[in-house]
Coordinates of C-alpha atoms in Angstrom, one line a residue:
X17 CA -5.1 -28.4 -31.1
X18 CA -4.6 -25.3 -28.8
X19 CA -6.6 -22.4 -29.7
X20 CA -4.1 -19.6 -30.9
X21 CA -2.7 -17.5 -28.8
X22 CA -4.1 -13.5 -29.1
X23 CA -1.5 -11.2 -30.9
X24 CA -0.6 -9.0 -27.7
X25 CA 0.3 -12.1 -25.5
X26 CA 3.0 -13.7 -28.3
X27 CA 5.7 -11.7 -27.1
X28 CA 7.6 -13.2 -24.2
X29 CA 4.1 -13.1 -21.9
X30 CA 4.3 -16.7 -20.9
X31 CA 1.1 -18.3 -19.8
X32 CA -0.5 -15.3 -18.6
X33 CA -4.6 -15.1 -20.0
X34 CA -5.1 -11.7 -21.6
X35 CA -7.6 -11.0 -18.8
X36 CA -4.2 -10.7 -16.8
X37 CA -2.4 -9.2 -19.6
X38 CA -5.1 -6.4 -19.8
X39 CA -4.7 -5.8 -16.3
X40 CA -0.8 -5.2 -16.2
X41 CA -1.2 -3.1 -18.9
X42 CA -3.7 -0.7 -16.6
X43 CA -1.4 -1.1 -14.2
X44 CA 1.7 0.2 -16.4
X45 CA 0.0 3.3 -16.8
X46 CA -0.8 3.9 -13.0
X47 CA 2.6 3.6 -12.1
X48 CA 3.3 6.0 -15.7
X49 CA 0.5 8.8 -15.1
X50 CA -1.1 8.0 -12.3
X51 CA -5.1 7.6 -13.1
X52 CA -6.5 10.8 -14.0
X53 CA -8.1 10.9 -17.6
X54 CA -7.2 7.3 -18.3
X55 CA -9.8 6.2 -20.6
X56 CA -10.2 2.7 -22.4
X57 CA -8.4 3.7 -25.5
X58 CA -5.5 4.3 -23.3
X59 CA -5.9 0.7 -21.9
X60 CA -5.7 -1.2 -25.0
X61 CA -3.3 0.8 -26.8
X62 CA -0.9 -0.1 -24.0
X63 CA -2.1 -3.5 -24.6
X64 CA -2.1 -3.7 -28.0
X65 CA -5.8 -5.0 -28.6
X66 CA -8.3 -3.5 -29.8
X67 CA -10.9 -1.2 -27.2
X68 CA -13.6 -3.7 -27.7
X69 CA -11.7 -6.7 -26.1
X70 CA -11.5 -5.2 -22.9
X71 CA -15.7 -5.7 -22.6
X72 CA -15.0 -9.2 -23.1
X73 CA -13.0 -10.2 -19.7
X74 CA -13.9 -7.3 -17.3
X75 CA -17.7 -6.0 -15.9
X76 CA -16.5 -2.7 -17.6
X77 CA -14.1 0.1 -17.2
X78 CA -14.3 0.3 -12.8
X79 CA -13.8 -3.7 -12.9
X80 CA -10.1 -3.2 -14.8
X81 CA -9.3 -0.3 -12.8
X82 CA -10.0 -1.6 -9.7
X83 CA -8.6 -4.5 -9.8
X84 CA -5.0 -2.6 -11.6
X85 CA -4.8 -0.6 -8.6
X86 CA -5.1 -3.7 -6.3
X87 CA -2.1 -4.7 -8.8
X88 CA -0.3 -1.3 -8.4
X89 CA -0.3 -1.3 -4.4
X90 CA 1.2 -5.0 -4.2
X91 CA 3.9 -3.9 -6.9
X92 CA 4.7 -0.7 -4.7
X93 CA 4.8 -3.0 -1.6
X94 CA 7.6 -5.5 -3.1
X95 CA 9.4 -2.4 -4.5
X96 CA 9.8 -0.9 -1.0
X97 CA 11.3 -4.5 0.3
X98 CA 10.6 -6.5 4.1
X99 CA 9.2 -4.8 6.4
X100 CA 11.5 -5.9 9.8
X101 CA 8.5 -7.6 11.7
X102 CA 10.5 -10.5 12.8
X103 CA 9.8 -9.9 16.7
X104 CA 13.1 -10.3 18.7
X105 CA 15.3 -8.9 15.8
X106 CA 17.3 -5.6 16.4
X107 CA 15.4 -2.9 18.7
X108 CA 11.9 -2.4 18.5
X109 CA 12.6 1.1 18.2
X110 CA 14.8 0.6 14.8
X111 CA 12.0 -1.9 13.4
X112 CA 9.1 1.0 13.8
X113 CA 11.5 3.7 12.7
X114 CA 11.7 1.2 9.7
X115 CA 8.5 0.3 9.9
X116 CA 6.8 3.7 9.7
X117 CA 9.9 5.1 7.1
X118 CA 8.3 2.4 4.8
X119 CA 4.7 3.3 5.5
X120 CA 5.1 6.6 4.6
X121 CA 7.0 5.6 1.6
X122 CA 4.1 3.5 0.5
X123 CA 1.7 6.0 1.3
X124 CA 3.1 8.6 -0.9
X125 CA 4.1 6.5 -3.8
X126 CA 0.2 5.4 -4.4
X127 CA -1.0 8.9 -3.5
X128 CA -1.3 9.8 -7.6
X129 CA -3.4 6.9 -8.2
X130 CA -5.8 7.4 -5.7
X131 CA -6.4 10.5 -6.5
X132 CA -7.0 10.4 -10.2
X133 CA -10.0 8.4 -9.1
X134 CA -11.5 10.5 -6.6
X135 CA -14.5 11.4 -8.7
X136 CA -15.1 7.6 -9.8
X137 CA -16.2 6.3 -6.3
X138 CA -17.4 3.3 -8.3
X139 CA -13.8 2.3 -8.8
X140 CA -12.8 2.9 -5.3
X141 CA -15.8 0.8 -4.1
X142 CA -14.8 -2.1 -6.2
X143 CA -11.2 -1.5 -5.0
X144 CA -12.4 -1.3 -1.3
X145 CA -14.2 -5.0 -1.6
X146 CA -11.1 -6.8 -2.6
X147 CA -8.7 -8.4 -0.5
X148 CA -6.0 -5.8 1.6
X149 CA -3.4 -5.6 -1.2
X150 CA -0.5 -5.1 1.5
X151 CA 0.8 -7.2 4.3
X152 CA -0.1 -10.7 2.4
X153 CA -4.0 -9.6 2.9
X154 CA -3.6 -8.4 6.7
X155 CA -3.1 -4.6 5.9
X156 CA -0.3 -2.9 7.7
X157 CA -2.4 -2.0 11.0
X158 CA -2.9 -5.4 11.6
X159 CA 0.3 -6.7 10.4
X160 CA 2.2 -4.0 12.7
X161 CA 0.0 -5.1 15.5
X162 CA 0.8 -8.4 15.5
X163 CA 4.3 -7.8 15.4
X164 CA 3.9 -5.5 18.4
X165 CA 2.3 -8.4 20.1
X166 CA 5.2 -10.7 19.6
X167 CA 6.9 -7.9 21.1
X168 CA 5.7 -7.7 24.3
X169 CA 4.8 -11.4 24.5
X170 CA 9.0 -11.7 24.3
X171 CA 9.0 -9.2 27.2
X172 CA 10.5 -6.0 24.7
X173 CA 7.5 -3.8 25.5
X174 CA 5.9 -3.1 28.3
X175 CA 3.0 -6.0 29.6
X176 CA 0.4 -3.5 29.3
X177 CA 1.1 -2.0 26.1
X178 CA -2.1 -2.4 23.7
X179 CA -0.6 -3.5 20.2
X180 CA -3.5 -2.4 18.4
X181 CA -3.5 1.3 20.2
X182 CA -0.1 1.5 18.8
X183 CA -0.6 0.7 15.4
X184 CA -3.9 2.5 14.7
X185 CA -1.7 5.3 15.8
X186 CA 1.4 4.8 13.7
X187 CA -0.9 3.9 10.5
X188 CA -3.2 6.7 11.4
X189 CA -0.9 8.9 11.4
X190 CA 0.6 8.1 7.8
X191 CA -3.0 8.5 6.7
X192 CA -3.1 11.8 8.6
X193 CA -0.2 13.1 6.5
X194 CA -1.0 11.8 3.1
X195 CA -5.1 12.2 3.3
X196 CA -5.4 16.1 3.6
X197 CA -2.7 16.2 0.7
X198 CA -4.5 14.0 -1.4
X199 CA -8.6 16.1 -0.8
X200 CA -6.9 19.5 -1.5
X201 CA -6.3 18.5 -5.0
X202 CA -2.2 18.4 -4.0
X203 CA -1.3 14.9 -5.0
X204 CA 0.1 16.2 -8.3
X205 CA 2.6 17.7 -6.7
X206 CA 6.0 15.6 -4.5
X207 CA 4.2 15.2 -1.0
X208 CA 7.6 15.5 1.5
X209 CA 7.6 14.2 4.6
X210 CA 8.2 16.9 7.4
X211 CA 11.6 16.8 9.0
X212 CA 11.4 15.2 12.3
X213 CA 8.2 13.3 11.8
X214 CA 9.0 9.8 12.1
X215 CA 11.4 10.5 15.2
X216 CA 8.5 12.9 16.5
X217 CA 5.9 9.9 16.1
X218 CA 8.4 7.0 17.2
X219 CA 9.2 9.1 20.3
X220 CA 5.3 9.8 20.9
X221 CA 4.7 5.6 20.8
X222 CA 7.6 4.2 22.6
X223 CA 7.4 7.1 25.4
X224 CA 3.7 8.5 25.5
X225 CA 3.0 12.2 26.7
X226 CA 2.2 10.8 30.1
X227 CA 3.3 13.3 32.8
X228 CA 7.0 14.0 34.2
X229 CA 8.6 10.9 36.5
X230 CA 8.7 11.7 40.1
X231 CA 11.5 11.1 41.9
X232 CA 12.7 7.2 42.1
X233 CA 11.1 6.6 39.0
X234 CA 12.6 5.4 35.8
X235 CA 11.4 7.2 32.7
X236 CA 10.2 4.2 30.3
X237 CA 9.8 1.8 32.7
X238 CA 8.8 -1.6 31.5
X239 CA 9.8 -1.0 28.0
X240 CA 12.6 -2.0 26.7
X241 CA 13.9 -1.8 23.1
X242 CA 17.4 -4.5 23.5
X243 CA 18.5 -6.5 21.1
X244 CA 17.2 -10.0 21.9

């Protein structure tokens, strides 16, 4: 005979272990309240299970939390949709004004969770020694890289463009915008994004600040952003 199901899993959860259960849960109230004050009785009143039984499947407290906002940065992710890294498709130019639109977007949308958690470094350590959460485990430098490489493998970018210059730039940049926001104690408050800034970076990437064309000389040359 199977052992009996616990209480808070008889309700439509399927075959998901209360370990998992637990964790959605945390994760319901990141994307609620962001992480700030949470505290264990929070937890397992969203559960529905007592605070005890949250000792019983996790290390403690910075275990769950870590690994609900590993949880909370995927869900973010889908909700934002594909990013266009399908090298030969549309311009390079529209696929990294998508591209960094969407980084931003993520950016700001886990901004409150990150920074309810600032003073438990504990969490944020656990959280920094599990897999990437975005990109299928690459992380969006890398990911964007390689689709920069395709890029220019195809002949769309320049032969000596450097993906990986490119992209720590672009991502850099999003952490640029977000990070100062988030250490001044401003993340409870809507971070916007400054008007111009992803035509201002997209313009920066696909042009450079390299000095004025002299005369025979094509601005952009060797890059182009076609249609395949």
């Amino acid at each position: 005979m199977s052992p009996r199901k616990a209480a808070a899993l008889r309700d439509g959860e399927g075959d998901r272990s209360l370990r998992e259960h637990l964790i959605a849960a945390a994760e319901r109230l990141m994307a609620q309240r962001g992480t700030a004050g949470l505290t264990v009785r929070d937890i397992a009143r969203e559960a529905r299970v007592a605070d005890g039984v949250l000792y019983n499947h996790f290390e403690g407290k910075e275990e769950l939390l870590a690994l609900a906002l590993h949880a909370h940065v995927q869900t973010v992710e889908r909700g934002l949709g594909e990013r266009p890294t399908r090298a030969g498709s549309g311009t390079v130019e529209d696929n990294l004004r998508a591209y960094i639109t969407q980084g931003l977007a993520l950016h700001v949308a886990i901004l409150p969770s990150f920074a309810g958690l600032l003073g438990r470094p504990e969490v944020l350590i656990r959280f920094a020694n599990l897999p990437n959460p975005v990109a299928g485990g690459r992380g969006l430098r890398a990911d964007l890289a390689t689709y920069l490489r395709a890029e220019r493998d195809l002949g769309r970018l320049a032969p000596g463009a450097n993906p990986e210059a490119a992209a720590a730039m672009i991502i850099g940049a999003c952490h640029e915008l977000v990070l100062p926001h988030l250490f001044s104690g401003g993340a409870a408050t809507a971070l916007e994004i400054p008007p111009g800034f992803v035509e201002d970076l997209l313009t920066t990437v696909l042009n450079g600040i390299g000095p004025v064309p002299g005369p025979g000389t094509v601005a952009g040359a060797g890059t182009s952003t076609s249609p395949a």
